[in-house]
CSV table of C-alpha atoms in Angstrom, one decimal:
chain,number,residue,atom,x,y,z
A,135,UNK,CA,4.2,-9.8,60.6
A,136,UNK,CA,6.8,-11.8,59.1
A,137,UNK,CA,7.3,-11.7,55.3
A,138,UNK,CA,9.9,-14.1,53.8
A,139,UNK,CA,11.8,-13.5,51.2
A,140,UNK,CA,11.9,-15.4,47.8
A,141,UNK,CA,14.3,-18.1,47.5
A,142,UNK,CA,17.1,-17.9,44.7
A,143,UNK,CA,15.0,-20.9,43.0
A,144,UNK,CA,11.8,-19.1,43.0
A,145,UNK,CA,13.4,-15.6,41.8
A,146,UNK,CA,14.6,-17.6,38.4
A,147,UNK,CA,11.4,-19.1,38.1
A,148,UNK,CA,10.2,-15.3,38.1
A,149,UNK,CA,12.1,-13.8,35.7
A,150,UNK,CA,11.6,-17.0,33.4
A,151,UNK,CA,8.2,-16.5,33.3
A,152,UNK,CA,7.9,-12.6,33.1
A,153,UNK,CA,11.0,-12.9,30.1
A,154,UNK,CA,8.0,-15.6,28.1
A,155,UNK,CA,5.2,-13.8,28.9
A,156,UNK,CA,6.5,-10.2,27.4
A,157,UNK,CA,8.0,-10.8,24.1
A,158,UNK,CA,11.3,-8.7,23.2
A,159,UNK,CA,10.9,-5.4,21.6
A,160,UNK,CA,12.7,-6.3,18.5
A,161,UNK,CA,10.2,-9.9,18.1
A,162,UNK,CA,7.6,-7.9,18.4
A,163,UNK,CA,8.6,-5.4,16.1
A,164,UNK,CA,8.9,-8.4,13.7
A,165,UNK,CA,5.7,-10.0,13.5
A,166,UNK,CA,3.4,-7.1,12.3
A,167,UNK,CA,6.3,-6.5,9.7
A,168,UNK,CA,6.1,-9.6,8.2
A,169,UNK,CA,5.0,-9.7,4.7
A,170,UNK,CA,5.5,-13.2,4.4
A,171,UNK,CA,6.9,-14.8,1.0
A,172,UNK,CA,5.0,-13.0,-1.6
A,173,UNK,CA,5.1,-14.0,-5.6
A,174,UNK,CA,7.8,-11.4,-7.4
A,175,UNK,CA,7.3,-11.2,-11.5
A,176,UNK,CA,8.0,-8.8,-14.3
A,177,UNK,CA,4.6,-7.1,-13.7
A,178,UNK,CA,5.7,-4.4,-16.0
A,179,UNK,CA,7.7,-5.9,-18.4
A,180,UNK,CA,6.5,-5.0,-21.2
A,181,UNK,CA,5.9,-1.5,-20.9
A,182,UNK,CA,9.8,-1.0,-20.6
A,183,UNK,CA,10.1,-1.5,-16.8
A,184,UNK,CA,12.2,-4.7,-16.7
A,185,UNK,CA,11.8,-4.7,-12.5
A,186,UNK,CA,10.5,-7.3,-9.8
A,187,UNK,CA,7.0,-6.3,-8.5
A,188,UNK,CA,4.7,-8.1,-5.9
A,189,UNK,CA,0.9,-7.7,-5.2
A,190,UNK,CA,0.4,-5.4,-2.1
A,191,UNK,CA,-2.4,-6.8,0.2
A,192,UNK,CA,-5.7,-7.2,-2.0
A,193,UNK,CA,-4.0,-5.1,-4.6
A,194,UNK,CA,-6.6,-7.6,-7.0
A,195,UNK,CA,-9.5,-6.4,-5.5
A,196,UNK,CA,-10.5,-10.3,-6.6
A,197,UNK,CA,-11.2,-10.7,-2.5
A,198,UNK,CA,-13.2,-8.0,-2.8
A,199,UNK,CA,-11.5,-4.8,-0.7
A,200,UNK,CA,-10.5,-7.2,2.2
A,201,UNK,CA,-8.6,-5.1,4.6
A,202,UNK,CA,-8.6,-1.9,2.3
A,203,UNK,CA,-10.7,1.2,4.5
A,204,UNK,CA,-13.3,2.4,1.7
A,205,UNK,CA,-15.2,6.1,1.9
A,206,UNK,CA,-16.9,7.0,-1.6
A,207,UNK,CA,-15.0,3.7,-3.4
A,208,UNK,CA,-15.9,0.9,-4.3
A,209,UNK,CA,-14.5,-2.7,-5.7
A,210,UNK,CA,-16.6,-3.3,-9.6
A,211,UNK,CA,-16.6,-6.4,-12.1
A,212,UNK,CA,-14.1,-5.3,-15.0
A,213,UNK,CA,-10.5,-6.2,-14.9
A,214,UNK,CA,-8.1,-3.6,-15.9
A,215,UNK,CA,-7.0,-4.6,-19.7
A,216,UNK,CA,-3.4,-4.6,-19.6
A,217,UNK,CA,-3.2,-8.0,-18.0
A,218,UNK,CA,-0.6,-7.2,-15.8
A,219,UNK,CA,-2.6,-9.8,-13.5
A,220,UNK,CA,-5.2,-11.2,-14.9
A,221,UNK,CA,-9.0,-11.1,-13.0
A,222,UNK,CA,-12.2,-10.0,-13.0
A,223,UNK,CA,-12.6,-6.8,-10.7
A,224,UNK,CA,-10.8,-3.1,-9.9
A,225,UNK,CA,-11.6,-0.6,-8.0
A,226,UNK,CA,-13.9,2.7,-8.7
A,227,UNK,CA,-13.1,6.0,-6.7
A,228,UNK,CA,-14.8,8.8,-7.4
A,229,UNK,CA,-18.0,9.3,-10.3
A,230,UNK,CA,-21.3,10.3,-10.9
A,231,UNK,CA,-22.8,14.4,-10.5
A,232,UNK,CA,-21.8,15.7,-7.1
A,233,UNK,CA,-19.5,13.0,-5.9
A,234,UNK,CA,-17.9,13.1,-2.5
A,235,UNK,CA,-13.6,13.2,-1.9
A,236,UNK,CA,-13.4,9.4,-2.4
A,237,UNK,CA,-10.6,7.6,-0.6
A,238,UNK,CA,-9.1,3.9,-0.9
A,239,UNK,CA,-6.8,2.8,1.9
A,240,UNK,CA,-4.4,-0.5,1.7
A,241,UNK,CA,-4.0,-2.8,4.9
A,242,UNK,CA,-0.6,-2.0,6.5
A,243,UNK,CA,2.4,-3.9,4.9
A,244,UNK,CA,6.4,-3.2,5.7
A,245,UNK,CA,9.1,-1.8,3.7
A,246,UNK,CA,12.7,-1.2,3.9
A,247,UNK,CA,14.8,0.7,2.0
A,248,UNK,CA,14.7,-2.6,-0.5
A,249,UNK,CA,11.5,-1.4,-1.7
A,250,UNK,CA,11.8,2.3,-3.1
A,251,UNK,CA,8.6,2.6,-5.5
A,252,UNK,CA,5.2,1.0,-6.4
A,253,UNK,CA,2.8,1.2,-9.5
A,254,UNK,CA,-0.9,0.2,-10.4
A,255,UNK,CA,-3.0,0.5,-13.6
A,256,UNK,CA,-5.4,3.3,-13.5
A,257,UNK,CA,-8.3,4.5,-16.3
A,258,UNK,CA,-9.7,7.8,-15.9
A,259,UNK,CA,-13.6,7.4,-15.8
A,260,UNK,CA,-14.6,10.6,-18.0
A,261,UNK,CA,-14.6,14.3,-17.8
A,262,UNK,CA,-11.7,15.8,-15.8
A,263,UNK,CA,-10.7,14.2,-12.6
A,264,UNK,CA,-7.9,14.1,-10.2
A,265,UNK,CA,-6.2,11.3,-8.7
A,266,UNK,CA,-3.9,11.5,-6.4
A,267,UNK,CA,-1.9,9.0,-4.2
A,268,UNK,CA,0.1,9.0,-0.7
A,269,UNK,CA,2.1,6.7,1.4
A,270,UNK,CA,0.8,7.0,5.3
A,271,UNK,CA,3.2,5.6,7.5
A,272,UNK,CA,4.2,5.4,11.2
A,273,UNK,CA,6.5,6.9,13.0
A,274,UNK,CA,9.1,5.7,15.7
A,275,UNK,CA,7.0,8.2,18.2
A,276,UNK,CA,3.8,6.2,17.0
A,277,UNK,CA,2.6,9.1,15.2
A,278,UNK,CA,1.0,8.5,11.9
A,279,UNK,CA,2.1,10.2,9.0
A,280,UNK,CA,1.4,11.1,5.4
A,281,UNK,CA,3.6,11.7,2.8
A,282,UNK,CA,2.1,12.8,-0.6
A,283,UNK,CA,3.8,10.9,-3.8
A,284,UNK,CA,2.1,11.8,-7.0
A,285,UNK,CA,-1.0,13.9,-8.4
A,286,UNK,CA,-2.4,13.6,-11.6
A,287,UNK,CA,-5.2,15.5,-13.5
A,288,UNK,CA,-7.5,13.9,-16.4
A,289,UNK,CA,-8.6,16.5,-19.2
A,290,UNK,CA,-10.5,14.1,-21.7
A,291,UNK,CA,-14.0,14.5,-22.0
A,292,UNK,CA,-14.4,10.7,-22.9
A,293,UNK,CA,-12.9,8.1,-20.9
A,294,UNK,CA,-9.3,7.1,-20.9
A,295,UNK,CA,-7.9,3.6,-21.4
A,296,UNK,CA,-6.2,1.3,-18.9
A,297,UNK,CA,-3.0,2.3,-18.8
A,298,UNK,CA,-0.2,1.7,-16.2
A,299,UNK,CA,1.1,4.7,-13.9
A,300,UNK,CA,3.8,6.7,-13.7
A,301,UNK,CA,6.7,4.9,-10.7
A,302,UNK,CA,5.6,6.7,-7.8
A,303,UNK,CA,8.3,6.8,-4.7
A,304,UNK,CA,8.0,4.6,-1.4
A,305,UNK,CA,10.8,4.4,1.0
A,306,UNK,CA,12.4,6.9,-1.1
A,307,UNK,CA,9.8,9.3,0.2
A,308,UNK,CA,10.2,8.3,4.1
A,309,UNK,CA,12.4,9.0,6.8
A,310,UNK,CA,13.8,5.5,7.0
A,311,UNK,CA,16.6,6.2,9.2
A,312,UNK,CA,14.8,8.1,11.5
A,313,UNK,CA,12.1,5.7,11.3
A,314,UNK,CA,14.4,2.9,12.5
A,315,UNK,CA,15.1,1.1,9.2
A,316,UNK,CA,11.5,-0.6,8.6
A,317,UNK,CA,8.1,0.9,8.2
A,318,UNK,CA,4.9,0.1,8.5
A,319,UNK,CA,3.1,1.5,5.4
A,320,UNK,CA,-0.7,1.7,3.4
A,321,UNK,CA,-1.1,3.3,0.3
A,322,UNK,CA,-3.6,5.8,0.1
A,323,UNK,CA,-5.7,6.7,-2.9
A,324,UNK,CA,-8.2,9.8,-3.0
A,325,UNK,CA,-10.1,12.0,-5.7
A,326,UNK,CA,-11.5,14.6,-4.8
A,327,UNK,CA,-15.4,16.1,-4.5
A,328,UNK,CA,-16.8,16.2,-8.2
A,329,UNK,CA,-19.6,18.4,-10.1
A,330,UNK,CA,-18.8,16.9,-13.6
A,331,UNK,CA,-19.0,13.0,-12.8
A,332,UNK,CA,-14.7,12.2,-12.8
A,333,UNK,CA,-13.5,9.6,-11.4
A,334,UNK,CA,-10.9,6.6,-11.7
A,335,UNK,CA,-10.5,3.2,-12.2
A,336,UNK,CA,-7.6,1.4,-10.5
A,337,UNK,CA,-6.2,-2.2,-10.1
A,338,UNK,CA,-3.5,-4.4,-9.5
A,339,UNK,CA,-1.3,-2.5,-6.9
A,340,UNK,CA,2.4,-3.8,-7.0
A,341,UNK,CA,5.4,-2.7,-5.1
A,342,UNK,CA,8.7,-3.1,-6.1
A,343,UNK,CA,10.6,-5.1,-3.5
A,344,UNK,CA,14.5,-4.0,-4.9
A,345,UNK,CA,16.3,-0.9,-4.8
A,346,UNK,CA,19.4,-2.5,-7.0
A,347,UNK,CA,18.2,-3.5,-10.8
């Protein structure tokens, strides 16, 4: 049997298509990194930090925890005080007798090296508790990662007031060369198991999208 070969025309046709149909590495890349245009303000600004912060995704909780992954957390009425952004809900890890490791997971967003640090408002909900916070990222291998950023023990028998944390690193803490310049990030927030009834309150998660001040 016979088999022709295709013409010149029909070999451009074929690479045409097959160049549509599979996006380039670096557009695809792209899209999942895109965190859109989101609003930048002084969140801060009058606790003495005079940089630009913007919400990270549901970093209200006044959607609920849309996208956040939830074990042992869990979004309450009751907006953190401070009115850094104003609303009605946060979010409770951790409390009551014999509580479970709790753990509160972002949806992914992208940083650069623009965007070296985040914050949040936290309470401590009574007794002593731990809190502690890391950024999980992905690697250029597609292995995921996790970096711990910051730790923080509660020793009041009463609970605490809302009060904003400490600057906690971001793509300080990564390997952003190695990681190719931009990654793919969620913030992870955990206590852990309980006998005395700890636990935290936390709300209005905000990254800071400049490295230069």
């Amino acid at each position: 049997m016979i088999v022709s070969k295709p013409s010149k025309g029909l070999k451009v046709a074929i690479t045409l298509m097959a160049t549509l149909a599979v996006p380039t590495t670096a557009a695809a890349a792209d899209r999942p990194c895109d965190n859109g245009q989101p609003k930048v303000w002084q969140a801060f600004a009058a606790f003495g930090d005079p940089a630009d912060y913007w919400l990270a995704p549901g970093g209200d909780f006044e959607s609920g925890a849309s996208g956040w992954s939830l074990s042992g957390a869990r979004v309450i009425r009751g907006n953190e005080t401070l009115n850094v952004l104003r609303g009605r809900y946060s979010l409770a890890l951790g409390g009551g007798l014999l509580s479970a490791r709790s753990t509160a997971v972002t949806p992914p967003f992208c940083v650069t090296s623009e965007h070296p640090t985040f914050r949040y408002v936290l309470k401590a909900n009574g007794l002593v508790g731990a809190l502690s916070t890391f950024v999980r990222y992905t690697a250029a291998d597609g292995s995921t990662h996790e970096e711990q950023v910051w730790s923080r023990t509660a020793t009041t028998l009463l609970p605490g007031q809302w009060k904003p944390s400490d600057l906690q690193p971001l793509a300080t803490r990564l390997p952003m060369e190695r990681i190719g310049g931009v990654a793919r990030v969620r913030l992870v927030f955990r206590t852990p198991v309980s006998l005395n009834g700890a636990g935290y309150l936390i709300d209005n998660v905000l990254v800071d999208p400049y490295r230069v001040r």
